[in-house]
PDB file of C-alpha atoms in Angstrom:
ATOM      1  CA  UNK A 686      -3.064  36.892  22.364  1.00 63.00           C
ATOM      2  CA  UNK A 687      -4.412  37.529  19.050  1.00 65.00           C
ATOM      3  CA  UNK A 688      -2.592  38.679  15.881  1.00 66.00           C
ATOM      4  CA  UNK A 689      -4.602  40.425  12.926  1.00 72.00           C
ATOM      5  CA  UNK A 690      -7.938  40.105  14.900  1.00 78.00           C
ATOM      6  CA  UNK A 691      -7.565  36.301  15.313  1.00 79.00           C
ATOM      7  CA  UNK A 692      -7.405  34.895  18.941  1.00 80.00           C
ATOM      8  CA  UNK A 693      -5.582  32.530  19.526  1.00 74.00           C
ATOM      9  CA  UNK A 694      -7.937  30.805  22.180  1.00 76.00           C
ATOM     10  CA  UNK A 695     -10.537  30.474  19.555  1.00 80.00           C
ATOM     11  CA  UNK A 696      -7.920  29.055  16.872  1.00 79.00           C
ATOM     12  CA  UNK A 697      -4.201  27.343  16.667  1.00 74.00           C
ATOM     13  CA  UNK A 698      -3.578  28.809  13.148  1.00 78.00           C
ATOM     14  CA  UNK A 699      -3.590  32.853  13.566  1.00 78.00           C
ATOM     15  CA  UNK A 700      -0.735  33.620  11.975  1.00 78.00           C
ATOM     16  CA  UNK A 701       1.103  36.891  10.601  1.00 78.00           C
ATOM     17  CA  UNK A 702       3.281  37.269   7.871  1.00 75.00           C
ATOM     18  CA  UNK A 703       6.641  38.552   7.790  1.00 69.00           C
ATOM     19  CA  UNK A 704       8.178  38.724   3.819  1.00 67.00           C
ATOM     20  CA  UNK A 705       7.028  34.541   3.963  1.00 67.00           C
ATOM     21  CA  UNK A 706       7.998  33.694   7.215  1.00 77.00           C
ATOM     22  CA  UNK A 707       4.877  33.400   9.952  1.00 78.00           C
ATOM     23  CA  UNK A 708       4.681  34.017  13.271  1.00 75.00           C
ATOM     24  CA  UNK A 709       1.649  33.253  15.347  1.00 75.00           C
ATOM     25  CA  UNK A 710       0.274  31.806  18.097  1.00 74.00           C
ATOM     26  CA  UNK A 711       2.143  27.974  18.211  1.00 75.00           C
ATOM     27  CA  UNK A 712       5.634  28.243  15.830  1.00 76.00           C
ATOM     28  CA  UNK A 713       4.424  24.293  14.577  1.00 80.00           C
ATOM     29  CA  UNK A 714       1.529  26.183  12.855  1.00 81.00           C
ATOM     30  CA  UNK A 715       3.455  29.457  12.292  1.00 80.00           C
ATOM     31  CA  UNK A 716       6.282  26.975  10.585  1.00 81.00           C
ATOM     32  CA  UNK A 717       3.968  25.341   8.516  1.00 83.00           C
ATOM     33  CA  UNK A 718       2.129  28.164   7.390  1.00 82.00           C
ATOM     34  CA  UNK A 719       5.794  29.700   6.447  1.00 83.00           C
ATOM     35  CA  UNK A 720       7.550  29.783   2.672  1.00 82.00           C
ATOM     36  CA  UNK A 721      11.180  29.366   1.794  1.00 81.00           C
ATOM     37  CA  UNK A 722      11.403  32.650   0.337  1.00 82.00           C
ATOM     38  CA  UNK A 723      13.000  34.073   3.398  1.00 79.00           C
ATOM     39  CA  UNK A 724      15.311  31.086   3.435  1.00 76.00           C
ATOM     40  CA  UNK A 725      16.504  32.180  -0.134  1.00 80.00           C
ATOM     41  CA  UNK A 726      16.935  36.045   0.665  1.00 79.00           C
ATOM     42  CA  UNK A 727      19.868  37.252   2.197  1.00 80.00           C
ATOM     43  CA  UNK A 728      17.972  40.331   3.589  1.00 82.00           C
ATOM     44  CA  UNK A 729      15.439  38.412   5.182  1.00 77.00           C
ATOM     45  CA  UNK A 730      17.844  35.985   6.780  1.00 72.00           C
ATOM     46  CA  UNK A 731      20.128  38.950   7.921  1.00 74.00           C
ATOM     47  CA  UNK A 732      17.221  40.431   9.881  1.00 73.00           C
ATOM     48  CA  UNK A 733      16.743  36.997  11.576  1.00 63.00           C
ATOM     49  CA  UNK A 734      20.231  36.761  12.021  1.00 58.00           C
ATOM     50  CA  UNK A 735      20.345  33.032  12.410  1.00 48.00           C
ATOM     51  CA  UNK A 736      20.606  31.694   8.941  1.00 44.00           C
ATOM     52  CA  UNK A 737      23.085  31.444   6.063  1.00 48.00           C
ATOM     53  CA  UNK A 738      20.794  31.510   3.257  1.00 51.00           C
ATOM     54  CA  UNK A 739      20.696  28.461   0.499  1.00 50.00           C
ATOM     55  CA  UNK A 740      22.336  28.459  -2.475  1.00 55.00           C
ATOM     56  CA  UNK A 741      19.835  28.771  -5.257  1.00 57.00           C
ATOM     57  CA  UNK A 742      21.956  28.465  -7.934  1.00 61.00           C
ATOM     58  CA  UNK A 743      23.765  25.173  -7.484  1.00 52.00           C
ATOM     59  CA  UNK A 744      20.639  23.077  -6.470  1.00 55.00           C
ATOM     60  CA  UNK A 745      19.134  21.452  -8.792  1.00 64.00           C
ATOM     61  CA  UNK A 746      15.441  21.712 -10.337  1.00 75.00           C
ATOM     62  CA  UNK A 747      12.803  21.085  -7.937  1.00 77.00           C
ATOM     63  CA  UNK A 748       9.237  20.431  -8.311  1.00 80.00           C
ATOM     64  CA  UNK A 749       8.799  22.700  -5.021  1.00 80.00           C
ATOM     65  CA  UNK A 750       8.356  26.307  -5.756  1.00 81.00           C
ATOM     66  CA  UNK A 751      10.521  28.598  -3.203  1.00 77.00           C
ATOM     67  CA  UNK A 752       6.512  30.025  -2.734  1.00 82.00           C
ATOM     68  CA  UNK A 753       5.731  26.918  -1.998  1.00 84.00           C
ATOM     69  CA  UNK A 754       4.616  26.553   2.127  1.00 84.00           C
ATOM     70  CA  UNK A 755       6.511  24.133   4.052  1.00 83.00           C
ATOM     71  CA  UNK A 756       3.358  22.622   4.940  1.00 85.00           C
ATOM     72  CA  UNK A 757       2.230  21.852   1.308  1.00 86.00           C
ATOM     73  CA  UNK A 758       6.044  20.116   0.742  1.00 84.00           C
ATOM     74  CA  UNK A 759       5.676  18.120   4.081  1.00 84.00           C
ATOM     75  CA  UNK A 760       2.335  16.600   2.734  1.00 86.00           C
ATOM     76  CA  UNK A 761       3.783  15.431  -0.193  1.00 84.00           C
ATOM     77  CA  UNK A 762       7.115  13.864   2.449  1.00 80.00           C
ATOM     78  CA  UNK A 763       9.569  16.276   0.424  1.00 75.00           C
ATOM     79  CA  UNK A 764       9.988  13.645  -2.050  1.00 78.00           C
ATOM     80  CA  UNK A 765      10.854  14.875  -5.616  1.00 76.00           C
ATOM     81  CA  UNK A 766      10.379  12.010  -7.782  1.00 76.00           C
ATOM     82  CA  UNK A 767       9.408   8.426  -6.646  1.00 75.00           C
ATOM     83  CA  UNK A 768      11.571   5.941  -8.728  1.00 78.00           C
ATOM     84  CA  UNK A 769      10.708   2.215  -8.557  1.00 82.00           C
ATOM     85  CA  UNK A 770      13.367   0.088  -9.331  1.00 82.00           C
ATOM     86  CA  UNK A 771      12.264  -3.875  -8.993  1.00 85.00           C
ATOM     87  CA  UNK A 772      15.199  -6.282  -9.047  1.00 86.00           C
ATOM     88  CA  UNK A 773      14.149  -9.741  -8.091  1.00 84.00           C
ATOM     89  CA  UNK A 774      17.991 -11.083  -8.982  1.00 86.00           C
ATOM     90  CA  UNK A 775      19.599  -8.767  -6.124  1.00 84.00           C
ATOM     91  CA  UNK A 776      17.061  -9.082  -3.797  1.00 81.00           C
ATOM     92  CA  UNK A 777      18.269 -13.120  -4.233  1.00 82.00           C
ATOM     93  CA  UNK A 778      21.475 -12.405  -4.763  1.00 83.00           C
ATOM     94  CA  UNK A 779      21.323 -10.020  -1.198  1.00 82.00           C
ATOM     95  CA  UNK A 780      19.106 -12.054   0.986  1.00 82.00           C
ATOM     96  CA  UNK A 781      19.821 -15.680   0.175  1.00 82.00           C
ATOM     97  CA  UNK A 782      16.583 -17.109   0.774  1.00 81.00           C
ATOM     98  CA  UNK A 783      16.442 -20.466   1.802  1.00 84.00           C
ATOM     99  CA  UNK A 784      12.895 -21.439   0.464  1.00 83.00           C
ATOM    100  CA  UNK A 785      11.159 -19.025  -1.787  1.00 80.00           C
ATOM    101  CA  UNK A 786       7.442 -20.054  -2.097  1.00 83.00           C
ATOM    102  CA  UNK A 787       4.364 -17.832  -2.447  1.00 81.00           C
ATOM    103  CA  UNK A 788       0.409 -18.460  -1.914  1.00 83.00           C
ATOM    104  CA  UNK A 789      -2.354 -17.217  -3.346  1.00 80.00           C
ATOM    105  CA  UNK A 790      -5.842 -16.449  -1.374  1.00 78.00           C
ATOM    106  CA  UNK A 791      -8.743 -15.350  -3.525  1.00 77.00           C
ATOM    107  CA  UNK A 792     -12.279 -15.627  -3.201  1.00 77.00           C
ATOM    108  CA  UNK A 793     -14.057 -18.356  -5.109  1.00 78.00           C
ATOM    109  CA  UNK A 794     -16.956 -17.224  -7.407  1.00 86.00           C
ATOM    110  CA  UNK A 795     -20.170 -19.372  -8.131  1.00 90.00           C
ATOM    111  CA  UNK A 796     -18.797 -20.687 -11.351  1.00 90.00           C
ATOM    112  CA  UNK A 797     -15.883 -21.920  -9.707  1.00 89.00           C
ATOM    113  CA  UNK A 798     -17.814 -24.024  -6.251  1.00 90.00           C
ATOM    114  CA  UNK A 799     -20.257 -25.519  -9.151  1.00 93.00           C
ATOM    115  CA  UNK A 800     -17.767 -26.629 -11.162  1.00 93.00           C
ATOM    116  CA  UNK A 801     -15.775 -28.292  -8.372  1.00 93.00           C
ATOM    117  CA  UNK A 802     -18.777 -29.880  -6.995  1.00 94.00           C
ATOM    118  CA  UNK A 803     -19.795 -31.389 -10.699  1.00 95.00           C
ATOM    119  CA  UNK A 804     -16.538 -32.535 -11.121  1.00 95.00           C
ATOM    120  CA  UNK A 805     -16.569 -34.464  -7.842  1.00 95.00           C
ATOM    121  CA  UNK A 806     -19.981 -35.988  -8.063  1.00 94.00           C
ATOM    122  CA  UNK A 807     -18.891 -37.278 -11.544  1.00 94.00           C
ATOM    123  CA  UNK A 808     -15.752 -38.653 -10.409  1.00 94.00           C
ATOM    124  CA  UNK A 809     -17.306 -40.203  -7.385  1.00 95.00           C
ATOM    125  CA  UNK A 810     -19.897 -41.738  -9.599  1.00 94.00           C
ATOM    126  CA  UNK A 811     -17.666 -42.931 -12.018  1.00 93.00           C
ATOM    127  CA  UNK A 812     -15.324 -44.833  -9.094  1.00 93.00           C
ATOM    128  CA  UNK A 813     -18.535 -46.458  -7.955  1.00 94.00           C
ATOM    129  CA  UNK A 814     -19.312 -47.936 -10.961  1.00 93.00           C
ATOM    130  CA  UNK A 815     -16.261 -49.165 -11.152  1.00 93.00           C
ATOM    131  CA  UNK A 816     -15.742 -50.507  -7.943  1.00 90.00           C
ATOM    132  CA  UNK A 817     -19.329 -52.092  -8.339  1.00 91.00           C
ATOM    133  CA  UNK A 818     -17.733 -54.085 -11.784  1.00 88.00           C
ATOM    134  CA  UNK A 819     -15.059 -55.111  -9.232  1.00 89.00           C
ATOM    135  CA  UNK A 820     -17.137 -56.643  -6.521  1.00 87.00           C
ATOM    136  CA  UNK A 821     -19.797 -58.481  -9.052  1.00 84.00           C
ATOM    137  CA  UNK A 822     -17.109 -60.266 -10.879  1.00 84.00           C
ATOM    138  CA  UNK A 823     -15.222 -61.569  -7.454  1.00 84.00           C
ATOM    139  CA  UNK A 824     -18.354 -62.737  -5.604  1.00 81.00           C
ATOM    140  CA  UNK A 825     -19.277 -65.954  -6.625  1.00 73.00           C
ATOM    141  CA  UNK A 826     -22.425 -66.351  -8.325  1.00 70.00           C
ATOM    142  CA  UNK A 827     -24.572 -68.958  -6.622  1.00 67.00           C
ATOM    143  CA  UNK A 828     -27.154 -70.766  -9.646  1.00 67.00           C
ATOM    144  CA  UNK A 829     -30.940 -70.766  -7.818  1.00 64.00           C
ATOM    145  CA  UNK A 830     -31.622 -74.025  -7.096  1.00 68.00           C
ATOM    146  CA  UNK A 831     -34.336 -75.803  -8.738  1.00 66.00           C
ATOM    147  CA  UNK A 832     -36.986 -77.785  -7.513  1.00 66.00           C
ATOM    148  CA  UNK A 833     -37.978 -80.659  -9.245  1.00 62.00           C
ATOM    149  CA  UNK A 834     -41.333 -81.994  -8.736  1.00 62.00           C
ATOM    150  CA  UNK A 835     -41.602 -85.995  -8.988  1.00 56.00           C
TER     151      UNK A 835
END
């Protein structure tokens, strides 16, 4: 089958068009490939004779035009407008956590490693000497004996 000189063993998206609505070789392709015009013509959805068509006047503004193919809409999920609303009180309030508690995993640069190894080495020294102080002053000294020569 081929339609406008396309075959349709050769490729899944020969379409035709029909006042915006496709038909072709698979009706996924033909679908996506498709406006809403037709949808928004009585005419058009007469001849189909399936359809009531939509309203156009009550709905409101769209960032879709009714041009716009049904593919191009789907890519973009049909969402209008994404609107991010963050509430940390209800989601609290809602869920009634019982331990909240985060962590944090980042990489360490260069500066950061040095400066925890300095910091170690000089506390570790520091505690030695210390300790060292400790043990000198509690061992008993012994005097070195003398040897007198008579």
């Amino acid at each position: 089958m081929s339609y406008q000189g396309c075959n349709c063993g050769l490729s899944s998206k020969c379409v035709q068009s029909s006042r915006g609505m496709m038909a072709g070789c698979y009706p996924l392709e033909a679908l996506l490939q498709s406006t809403f015009q037709c949808f928004y013509n009585q005419t058009c959805i007469d001849s189909n004779n399936v359809f009531q068509a939509l309203n156009t006047s009550s709905s409101t503004s769209s960032q879709f035009l009714t041009n716009s193919t049904i593919e191009s809409i789907l890519n973009k999920l049909m969402v209008e407008d994404y609107s991010i609303n963050i509430s940390y009180e209800n989601y609290f309030s809602k869920c009634e956590p019982l331990l909240c508690s985060y962590s944090y995993s980042g990489h360490r640069d260069i500066l950061d490693v040095t400066l925890n190894i300095t910091g170690i080495y000089g506390g570790l020294c520091h505690n030695c000497k210390i300790y060292c102080c400790i043990i000198s002053q509690t061992i008993p000294q012994q005097e070195p004996e003398s040897h007198s020569t008579e």
